[in-house]
PDB file of N, CA and C in Angstrom:
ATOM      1  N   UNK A  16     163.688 109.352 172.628  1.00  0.00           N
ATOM      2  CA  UNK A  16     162.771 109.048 171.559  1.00  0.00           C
ATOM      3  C   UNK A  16     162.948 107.587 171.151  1.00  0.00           C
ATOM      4  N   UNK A  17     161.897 106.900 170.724  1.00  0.00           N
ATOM      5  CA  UNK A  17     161.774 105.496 170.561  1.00  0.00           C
ATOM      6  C   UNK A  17     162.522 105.206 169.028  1.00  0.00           C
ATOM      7  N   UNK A  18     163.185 104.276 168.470  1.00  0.00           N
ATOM      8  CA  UNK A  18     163.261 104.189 166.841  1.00  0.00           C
ATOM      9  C   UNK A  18     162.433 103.066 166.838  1.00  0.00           C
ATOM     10  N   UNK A  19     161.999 103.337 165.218  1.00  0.00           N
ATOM     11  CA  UNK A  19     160.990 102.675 165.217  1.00  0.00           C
ATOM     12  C   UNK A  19     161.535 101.033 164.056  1.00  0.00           C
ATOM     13  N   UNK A  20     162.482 101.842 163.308  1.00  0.00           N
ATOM     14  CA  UNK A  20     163.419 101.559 162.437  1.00  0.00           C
ATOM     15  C   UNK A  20     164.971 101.882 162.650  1.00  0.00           C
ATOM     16  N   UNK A  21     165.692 101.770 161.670  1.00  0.00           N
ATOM     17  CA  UNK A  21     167.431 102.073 161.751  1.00  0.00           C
ATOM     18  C   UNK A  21     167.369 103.593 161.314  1.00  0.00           C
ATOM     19  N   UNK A  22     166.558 104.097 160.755  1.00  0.00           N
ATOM     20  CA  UNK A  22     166.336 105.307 160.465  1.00  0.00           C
ATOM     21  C   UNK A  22     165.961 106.531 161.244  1.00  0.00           C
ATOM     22  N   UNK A  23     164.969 106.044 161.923  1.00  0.00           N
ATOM     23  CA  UNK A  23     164.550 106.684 162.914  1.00  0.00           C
ATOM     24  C   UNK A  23     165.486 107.858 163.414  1.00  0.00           C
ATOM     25  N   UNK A  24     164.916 109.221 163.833  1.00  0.00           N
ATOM     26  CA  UNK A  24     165.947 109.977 164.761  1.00  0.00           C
ATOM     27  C   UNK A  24     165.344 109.564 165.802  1.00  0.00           C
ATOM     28  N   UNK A  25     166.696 109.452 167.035  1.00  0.00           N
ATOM     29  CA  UNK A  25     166.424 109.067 168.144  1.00  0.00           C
ATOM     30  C   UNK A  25     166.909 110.213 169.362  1.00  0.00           C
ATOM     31  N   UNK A  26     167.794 111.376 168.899  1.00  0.00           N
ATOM     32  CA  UNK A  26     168.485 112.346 169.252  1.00  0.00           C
ATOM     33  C   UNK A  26     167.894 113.363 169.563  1.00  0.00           C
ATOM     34  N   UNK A  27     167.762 114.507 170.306  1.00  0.00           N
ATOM     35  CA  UNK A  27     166.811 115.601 170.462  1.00  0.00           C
ATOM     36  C   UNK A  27     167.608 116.459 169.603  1.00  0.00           C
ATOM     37  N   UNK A  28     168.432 116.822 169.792  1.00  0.00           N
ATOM     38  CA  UNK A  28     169.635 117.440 168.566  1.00  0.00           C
ATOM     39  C   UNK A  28     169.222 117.447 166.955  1.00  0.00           C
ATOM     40  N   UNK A  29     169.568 115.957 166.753  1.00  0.00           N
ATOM     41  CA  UNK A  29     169.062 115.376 165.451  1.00  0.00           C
ATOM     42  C   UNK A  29     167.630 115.914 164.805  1.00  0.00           C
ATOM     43  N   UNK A  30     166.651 115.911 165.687  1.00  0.00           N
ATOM     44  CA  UNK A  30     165.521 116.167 165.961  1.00  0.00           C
ATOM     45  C   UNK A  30     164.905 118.080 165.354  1.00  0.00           C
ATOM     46  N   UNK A  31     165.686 118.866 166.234  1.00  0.00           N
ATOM     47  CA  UNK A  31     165.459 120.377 166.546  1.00  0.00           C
ATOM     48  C   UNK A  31     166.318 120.616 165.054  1.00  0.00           C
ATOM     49  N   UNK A  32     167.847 119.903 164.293  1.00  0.00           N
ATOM     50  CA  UNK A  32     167.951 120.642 162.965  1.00  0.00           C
ATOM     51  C   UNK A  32     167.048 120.085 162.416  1.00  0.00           C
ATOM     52  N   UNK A  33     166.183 118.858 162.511  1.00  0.00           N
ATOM     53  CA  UNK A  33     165.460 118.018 161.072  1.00  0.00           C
ATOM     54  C   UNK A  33     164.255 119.808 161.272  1.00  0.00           C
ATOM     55  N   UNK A  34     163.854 120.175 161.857  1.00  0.00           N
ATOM     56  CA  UNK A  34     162.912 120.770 162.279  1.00  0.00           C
ATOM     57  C   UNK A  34     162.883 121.975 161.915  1.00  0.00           C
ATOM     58  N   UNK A  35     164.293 123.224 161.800  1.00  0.00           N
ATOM     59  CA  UNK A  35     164.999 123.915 161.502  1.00  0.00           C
ATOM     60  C   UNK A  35     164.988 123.926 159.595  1.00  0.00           C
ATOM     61  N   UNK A  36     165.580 122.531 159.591  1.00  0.00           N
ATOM     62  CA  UNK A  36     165.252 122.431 157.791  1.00  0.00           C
ATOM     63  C   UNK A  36     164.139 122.272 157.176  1.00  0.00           C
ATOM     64  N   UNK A  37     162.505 121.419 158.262  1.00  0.00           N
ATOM     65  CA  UNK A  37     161.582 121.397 157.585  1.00  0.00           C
ATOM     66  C   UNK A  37     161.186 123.391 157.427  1.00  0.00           C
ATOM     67  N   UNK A  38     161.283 124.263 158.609  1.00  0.00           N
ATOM     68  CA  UNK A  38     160.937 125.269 158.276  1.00  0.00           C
ATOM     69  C   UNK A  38     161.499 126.180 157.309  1.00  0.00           C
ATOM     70  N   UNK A  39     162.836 125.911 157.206  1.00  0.00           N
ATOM     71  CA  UNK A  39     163.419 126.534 156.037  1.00  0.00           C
ATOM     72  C   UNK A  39     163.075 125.725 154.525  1.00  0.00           C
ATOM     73  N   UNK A  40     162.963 125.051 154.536  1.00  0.00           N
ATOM     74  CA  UNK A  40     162.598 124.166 153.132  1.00  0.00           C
ATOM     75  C   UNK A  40     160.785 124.522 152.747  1.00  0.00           C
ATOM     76  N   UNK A  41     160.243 124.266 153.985  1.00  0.00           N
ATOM     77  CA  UNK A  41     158.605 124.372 153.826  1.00  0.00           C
ATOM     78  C   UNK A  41     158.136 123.027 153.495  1.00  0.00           C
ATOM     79  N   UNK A  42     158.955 122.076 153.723  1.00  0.00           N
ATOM     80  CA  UNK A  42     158.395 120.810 153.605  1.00  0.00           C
ATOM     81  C   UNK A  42     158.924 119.887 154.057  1.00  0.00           C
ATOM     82  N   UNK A  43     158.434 118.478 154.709  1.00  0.00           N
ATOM     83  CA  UNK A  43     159.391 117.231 154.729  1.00  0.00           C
ATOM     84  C   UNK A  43     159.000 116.128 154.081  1.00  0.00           C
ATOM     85  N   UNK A  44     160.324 115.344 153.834  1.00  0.00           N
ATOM     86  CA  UNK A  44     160.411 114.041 153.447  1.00  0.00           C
ATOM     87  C   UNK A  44     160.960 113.325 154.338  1.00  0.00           C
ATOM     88  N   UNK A  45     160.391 112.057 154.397  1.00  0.00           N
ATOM     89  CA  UNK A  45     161.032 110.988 154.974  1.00  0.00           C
ATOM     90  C   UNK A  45     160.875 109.738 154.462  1.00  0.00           C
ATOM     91  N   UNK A  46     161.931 108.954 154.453  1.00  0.00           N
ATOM     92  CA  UNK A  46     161.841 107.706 154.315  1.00  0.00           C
ATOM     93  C   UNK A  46     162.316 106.492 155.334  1.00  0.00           C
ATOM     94  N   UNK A  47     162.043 105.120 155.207  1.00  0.00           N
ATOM     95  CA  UNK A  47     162.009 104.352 156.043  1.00  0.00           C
ATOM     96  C   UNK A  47     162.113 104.718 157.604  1.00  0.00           C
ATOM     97  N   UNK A  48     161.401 105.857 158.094  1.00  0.00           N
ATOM     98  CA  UNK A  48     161.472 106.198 159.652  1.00  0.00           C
ATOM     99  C   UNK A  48     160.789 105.764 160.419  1.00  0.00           C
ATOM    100  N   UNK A  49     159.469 105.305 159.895  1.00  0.00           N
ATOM    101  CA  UNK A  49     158.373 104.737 160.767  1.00  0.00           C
ATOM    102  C   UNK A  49     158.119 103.524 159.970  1.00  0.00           C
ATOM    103  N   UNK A  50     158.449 102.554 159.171  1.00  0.00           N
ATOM    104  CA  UNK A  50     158.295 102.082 158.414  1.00  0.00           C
ATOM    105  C   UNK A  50     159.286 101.936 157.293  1.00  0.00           C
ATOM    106  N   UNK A  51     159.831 100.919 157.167  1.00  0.00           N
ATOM    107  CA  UNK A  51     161.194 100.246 156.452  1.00  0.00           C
ATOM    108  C   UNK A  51     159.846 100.184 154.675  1.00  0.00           C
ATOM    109  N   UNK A  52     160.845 100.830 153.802  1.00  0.00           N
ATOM    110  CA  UNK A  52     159.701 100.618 152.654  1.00  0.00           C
ATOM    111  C   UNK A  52     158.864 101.912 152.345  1.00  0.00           C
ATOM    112  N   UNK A  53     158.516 102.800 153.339  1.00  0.00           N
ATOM    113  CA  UNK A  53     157.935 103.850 153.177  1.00  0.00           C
ATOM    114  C   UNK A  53     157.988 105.314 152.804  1.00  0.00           C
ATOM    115  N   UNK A  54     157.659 105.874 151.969  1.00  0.00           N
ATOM    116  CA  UNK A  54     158.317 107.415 151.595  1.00  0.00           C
ATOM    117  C   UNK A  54     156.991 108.425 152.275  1.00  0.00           C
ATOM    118  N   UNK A  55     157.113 109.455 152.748  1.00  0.00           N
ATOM    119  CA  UNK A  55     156.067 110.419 153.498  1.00  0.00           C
ATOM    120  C   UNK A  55     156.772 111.712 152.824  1.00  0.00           C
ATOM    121  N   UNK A  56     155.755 113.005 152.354  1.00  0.00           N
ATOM    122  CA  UNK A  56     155.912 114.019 152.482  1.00  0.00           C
ATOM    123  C   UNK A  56     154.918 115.019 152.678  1.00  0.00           C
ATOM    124  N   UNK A  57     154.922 116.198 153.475  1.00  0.00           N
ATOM    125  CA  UNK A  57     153.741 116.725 153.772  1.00  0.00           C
ATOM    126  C   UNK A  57     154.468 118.211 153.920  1.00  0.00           C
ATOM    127  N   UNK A  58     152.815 118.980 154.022  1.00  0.00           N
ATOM    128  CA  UNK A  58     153.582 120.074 154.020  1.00  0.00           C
ATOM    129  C   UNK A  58     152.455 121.292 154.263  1.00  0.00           C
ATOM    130  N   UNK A  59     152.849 122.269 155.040  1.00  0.00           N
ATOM    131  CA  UNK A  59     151.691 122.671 155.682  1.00  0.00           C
ATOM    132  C   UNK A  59     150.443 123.678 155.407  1.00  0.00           C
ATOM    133  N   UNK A  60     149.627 124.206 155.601  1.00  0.00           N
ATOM    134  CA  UNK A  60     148.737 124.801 154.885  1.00  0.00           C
ATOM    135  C   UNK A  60     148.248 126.138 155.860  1.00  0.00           C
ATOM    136  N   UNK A  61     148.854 127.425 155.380  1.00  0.00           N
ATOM    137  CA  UNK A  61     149.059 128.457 156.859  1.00  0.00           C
ATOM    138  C   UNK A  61     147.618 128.978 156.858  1.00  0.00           C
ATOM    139  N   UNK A  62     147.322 129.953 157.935  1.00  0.00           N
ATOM    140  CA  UNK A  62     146.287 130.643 158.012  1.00  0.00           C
ATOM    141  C   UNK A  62     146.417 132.079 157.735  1.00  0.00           C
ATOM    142  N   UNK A  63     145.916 132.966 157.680  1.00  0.00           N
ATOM    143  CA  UNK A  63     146.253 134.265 157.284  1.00  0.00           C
ATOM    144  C   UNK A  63     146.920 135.281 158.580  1.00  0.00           C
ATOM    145  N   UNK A  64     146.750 134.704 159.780  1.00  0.00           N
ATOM    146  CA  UNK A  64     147.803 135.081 160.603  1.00  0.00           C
ATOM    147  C   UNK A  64     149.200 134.283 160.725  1.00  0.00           C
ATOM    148  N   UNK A  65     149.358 133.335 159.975  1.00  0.00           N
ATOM    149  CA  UNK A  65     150.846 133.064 159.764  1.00  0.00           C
ATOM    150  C   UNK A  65     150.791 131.572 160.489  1.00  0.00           C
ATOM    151  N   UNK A  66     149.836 131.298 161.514  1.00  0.00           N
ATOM    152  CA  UNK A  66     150.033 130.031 162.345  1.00  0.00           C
ATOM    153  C   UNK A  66     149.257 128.777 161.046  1.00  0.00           C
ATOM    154  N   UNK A  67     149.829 127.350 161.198  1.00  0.00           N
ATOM    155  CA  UNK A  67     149.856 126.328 160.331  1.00  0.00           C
ATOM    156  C   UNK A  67     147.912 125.943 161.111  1.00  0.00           C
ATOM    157  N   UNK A  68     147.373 125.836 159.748  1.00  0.00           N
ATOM    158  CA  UNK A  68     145.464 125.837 159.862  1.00  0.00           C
ATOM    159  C   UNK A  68     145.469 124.244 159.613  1.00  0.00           C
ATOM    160  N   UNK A  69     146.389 123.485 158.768  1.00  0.00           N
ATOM    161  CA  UNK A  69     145.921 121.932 158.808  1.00  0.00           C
ATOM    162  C   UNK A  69     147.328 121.904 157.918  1.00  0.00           C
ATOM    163  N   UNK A  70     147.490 120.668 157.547  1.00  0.00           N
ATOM    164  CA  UNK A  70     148.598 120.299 156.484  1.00  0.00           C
ATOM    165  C   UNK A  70     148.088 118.853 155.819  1.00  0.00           C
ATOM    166  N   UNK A  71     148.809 118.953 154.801  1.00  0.00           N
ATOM    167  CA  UNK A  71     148.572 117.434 153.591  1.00  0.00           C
ATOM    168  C   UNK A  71     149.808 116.775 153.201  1.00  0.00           C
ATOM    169  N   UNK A  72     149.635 115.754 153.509  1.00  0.00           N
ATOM    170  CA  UNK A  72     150.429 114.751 153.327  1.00  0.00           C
ATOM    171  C   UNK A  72     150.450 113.737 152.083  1.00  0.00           C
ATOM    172  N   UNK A  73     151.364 113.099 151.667  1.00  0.00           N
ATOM    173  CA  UNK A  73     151.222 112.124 150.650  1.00  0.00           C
ATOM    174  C   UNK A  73     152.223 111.307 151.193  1.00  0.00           C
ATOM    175  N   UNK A  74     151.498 109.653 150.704  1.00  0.00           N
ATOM    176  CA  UNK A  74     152.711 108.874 151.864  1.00  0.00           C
ATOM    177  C   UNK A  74     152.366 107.712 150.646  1.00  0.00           C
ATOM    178  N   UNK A  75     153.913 106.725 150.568  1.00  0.00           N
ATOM    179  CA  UNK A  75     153.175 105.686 150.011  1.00  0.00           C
ATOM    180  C   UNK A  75     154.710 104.358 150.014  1.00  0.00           C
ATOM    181  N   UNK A  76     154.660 103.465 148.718  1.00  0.00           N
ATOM    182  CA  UNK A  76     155.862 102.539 148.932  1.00  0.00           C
ATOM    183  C   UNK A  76     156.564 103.433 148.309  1.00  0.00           C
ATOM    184  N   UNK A  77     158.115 103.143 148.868  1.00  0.00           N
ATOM    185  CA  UNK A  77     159.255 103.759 148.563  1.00  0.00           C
ATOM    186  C   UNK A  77     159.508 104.071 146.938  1.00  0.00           C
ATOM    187  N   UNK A  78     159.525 102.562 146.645  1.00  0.00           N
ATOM    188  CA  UNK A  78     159.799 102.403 145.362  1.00  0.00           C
ATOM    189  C   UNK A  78     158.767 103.055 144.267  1.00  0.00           C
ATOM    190  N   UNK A  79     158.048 103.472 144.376  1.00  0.00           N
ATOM    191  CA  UNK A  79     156.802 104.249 143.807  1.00  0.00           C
ATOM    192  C   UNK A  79     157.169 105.877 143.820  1.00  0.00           C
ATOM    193  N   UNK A  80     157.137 106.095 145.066  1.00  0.00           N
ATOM    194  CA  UNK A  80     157.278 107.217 145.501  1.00  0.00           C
ATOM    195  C   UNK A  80     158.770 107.821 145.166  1.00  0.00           C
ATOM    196  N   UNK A  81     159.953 107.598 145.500  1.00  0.00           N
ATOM    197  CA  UNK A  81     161.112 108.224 145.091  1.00  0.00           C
ATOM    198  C   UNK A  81     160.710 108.888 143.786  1.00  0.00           C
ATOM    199  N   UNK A  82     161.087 107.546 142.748  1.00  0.00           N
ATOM    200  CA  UNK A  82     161.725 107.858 141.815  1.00  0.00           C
ATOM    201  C   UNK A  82     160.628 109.733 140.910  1.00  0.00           C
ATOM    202  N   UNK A  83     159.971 110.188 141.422  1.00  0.00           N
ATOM    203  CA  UNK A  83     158.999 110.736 141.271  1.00  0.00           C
ATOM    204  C   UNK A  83     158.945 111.609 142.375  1.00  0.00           C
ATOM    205  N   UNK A  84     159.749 111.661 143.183  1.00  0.00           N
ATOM    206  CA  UNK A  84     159.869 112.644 144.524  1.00  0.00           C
ATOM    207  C   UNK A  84     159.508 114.359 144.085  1.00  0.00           C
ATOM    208  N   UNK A  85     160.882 114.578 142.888  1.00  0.00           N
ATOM    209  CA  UNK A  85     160.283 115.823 143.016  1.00  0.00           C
ATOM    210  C   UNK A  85     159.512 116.865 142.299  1.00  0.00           C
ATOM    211  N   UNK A  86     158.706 115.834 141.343  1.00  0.00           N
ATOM    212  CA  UNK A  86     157.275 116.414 140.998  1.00  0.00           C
ATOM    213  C   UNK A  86     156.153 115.972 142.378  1.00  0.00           C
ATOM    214  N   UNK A  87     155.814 115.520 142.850  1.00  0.00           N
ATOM    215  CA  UNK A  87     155.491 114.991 143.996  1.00  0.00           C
ATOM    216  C   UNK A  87     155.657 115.816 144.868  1.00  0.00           C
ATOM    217  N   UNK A  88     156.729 116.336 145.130  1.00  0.00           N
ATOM    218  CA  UNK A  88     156.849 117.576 146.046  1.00  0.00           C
ATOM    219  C   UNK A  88     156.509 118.925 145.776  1.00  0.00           C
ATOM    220  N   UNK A  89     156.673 119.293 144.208  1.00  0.00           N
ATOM    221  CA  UNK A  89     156.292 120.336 143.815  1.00  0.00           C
ATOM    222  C   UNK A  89     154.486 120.557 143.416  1.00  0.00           C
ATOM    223  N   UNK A  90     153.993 119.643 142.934  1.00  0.00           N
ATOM    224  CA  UNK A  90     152.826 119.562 143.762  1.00  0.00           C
ATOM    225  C   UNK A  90     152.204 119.781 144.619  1.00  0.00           C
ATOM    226  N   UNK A  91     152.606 118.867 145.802  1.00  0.00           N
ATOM    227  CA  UNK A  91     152.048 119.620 147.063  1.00  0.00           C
ATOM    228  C   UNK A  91     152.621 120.733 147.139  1.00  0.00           C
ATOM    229  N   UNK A  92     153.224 121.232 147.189  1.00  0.00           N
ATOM    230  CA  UNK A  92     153.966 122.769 147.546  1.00  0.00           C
ATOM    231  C   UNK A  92     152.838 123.686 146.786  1.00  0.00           C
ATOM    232  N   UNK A  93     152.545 123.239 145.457  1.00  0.00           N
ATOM    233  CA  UNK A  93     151.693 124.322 144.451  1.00  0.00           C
ATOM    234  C   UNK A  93     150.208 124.125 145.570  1.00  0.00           C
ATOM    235  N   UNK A  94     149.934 123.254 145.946  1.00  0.00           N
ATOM    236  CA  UNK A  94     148.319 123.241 146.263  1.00  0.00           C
ATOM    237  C   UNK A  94     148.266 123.429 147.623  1.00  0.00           C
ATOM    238  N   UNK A  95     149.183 123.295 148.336  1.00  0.00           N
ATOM    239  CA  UNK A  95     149.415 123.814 149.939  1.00  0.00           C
ATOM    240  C   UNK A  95     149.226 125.611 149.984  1.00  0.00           C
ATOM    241  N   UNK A  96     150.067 126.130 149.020  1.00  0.00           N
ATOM    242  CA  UNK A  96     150.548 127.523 148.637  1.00  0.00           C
ATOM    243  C   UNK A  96     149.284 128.399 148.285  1.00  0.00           C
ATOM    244  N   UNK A  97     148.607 127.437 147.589  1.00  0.00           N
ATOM    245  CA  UNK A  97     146.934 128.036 146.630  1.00  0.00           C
ATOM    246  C   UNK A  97     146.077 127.824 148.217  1.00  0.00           C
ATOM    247  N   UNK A  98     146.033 126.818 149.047  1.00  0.00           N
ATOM    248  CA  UNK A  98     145.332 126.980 149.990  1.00  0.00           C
ATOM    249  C   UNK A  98     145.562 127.467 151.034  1.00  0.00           C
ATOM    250  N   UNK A  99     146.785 127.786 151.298  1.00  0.00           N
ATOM    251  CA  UNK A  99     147.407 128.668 152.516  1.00  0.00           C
ATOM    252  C   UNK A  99     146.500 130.033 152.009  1.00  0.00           C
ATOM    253  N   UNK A 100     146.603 130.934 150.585  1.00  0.00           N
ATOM    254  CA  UNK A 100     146.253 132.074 150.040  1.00  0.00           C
ATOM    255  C   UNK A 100     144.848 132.393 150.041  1.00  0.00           C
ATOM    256  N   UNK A 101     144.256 131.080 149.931  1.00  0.00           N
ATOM    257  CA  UNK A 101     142.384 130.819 150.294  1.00  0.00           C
ATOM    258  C   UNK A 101     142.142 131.141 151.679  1.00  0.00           C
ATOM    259  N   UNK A 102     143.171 130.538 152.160  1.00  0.00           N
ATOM    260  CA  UNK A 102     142.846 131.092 154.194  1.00  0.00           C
ATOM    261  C   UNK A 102     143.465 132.536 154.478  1.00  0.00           C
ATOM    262  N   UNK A 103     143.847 133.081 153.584  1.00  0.00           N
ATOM    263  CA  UNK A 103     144.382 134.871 153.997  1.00  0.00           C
ATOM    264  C   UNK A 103     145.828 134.999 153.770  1.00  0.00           C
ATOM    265  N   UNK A 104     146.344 133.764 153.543  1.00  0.00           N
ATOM    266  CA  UNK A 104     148.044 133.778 154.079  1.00  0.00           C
ATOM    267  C   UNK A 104     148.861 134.053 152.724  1.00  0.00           C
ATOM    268  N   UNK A 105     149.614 135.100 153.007  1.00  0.00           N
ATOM    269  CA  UNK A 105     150.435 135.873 151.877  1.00  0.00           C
ATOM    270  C   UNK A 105     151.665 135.709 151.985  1.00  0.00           C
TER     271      UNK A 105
END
């Protein structure tokens, strides 16, 4: 895997737990991975058979974004959750 930054995972290892925790958490964050400065979190939006129908993201400058992370996260989580339930998903 390429880094794009110092952040970057570059590991397949590294990679398969980040992946492991986005599914157990139901969401990710990242910062400076693709972009030194940048905060990303998204999070997915299921279908009523269980498979992921689209997902929403919010991305922006770090310094904006942290300090505010986790209303920001709980947010999306509330409106991902309301639209997963619009597509069937319980």
């Amino acid at each position: 895997m390429t880094a794009f930054t110092n952040y970057s995972i570059t590991e397949r290892e590294q990679m398969s737990q980040r992946l492991a925790n986005i599914r157990e958490r139901g969401y990710e964050m990242s910062s400076n991975m693709r972009n030194i400065g940048v905060t990303g979190i998204a999070a997915p939006i299921f279908h009523g058979d269980g498979s992921v129908h689209a997902a929403i993201s919010l991305i922006g400058p770090s310094d904006r974004m942290e300090p505010h992370i986790e209303r920001w996260i709980s947010m999306l989580l509330q409106v991902t959750q309301e639209m997963s339930r619009l597509h069937g998903f319980s």
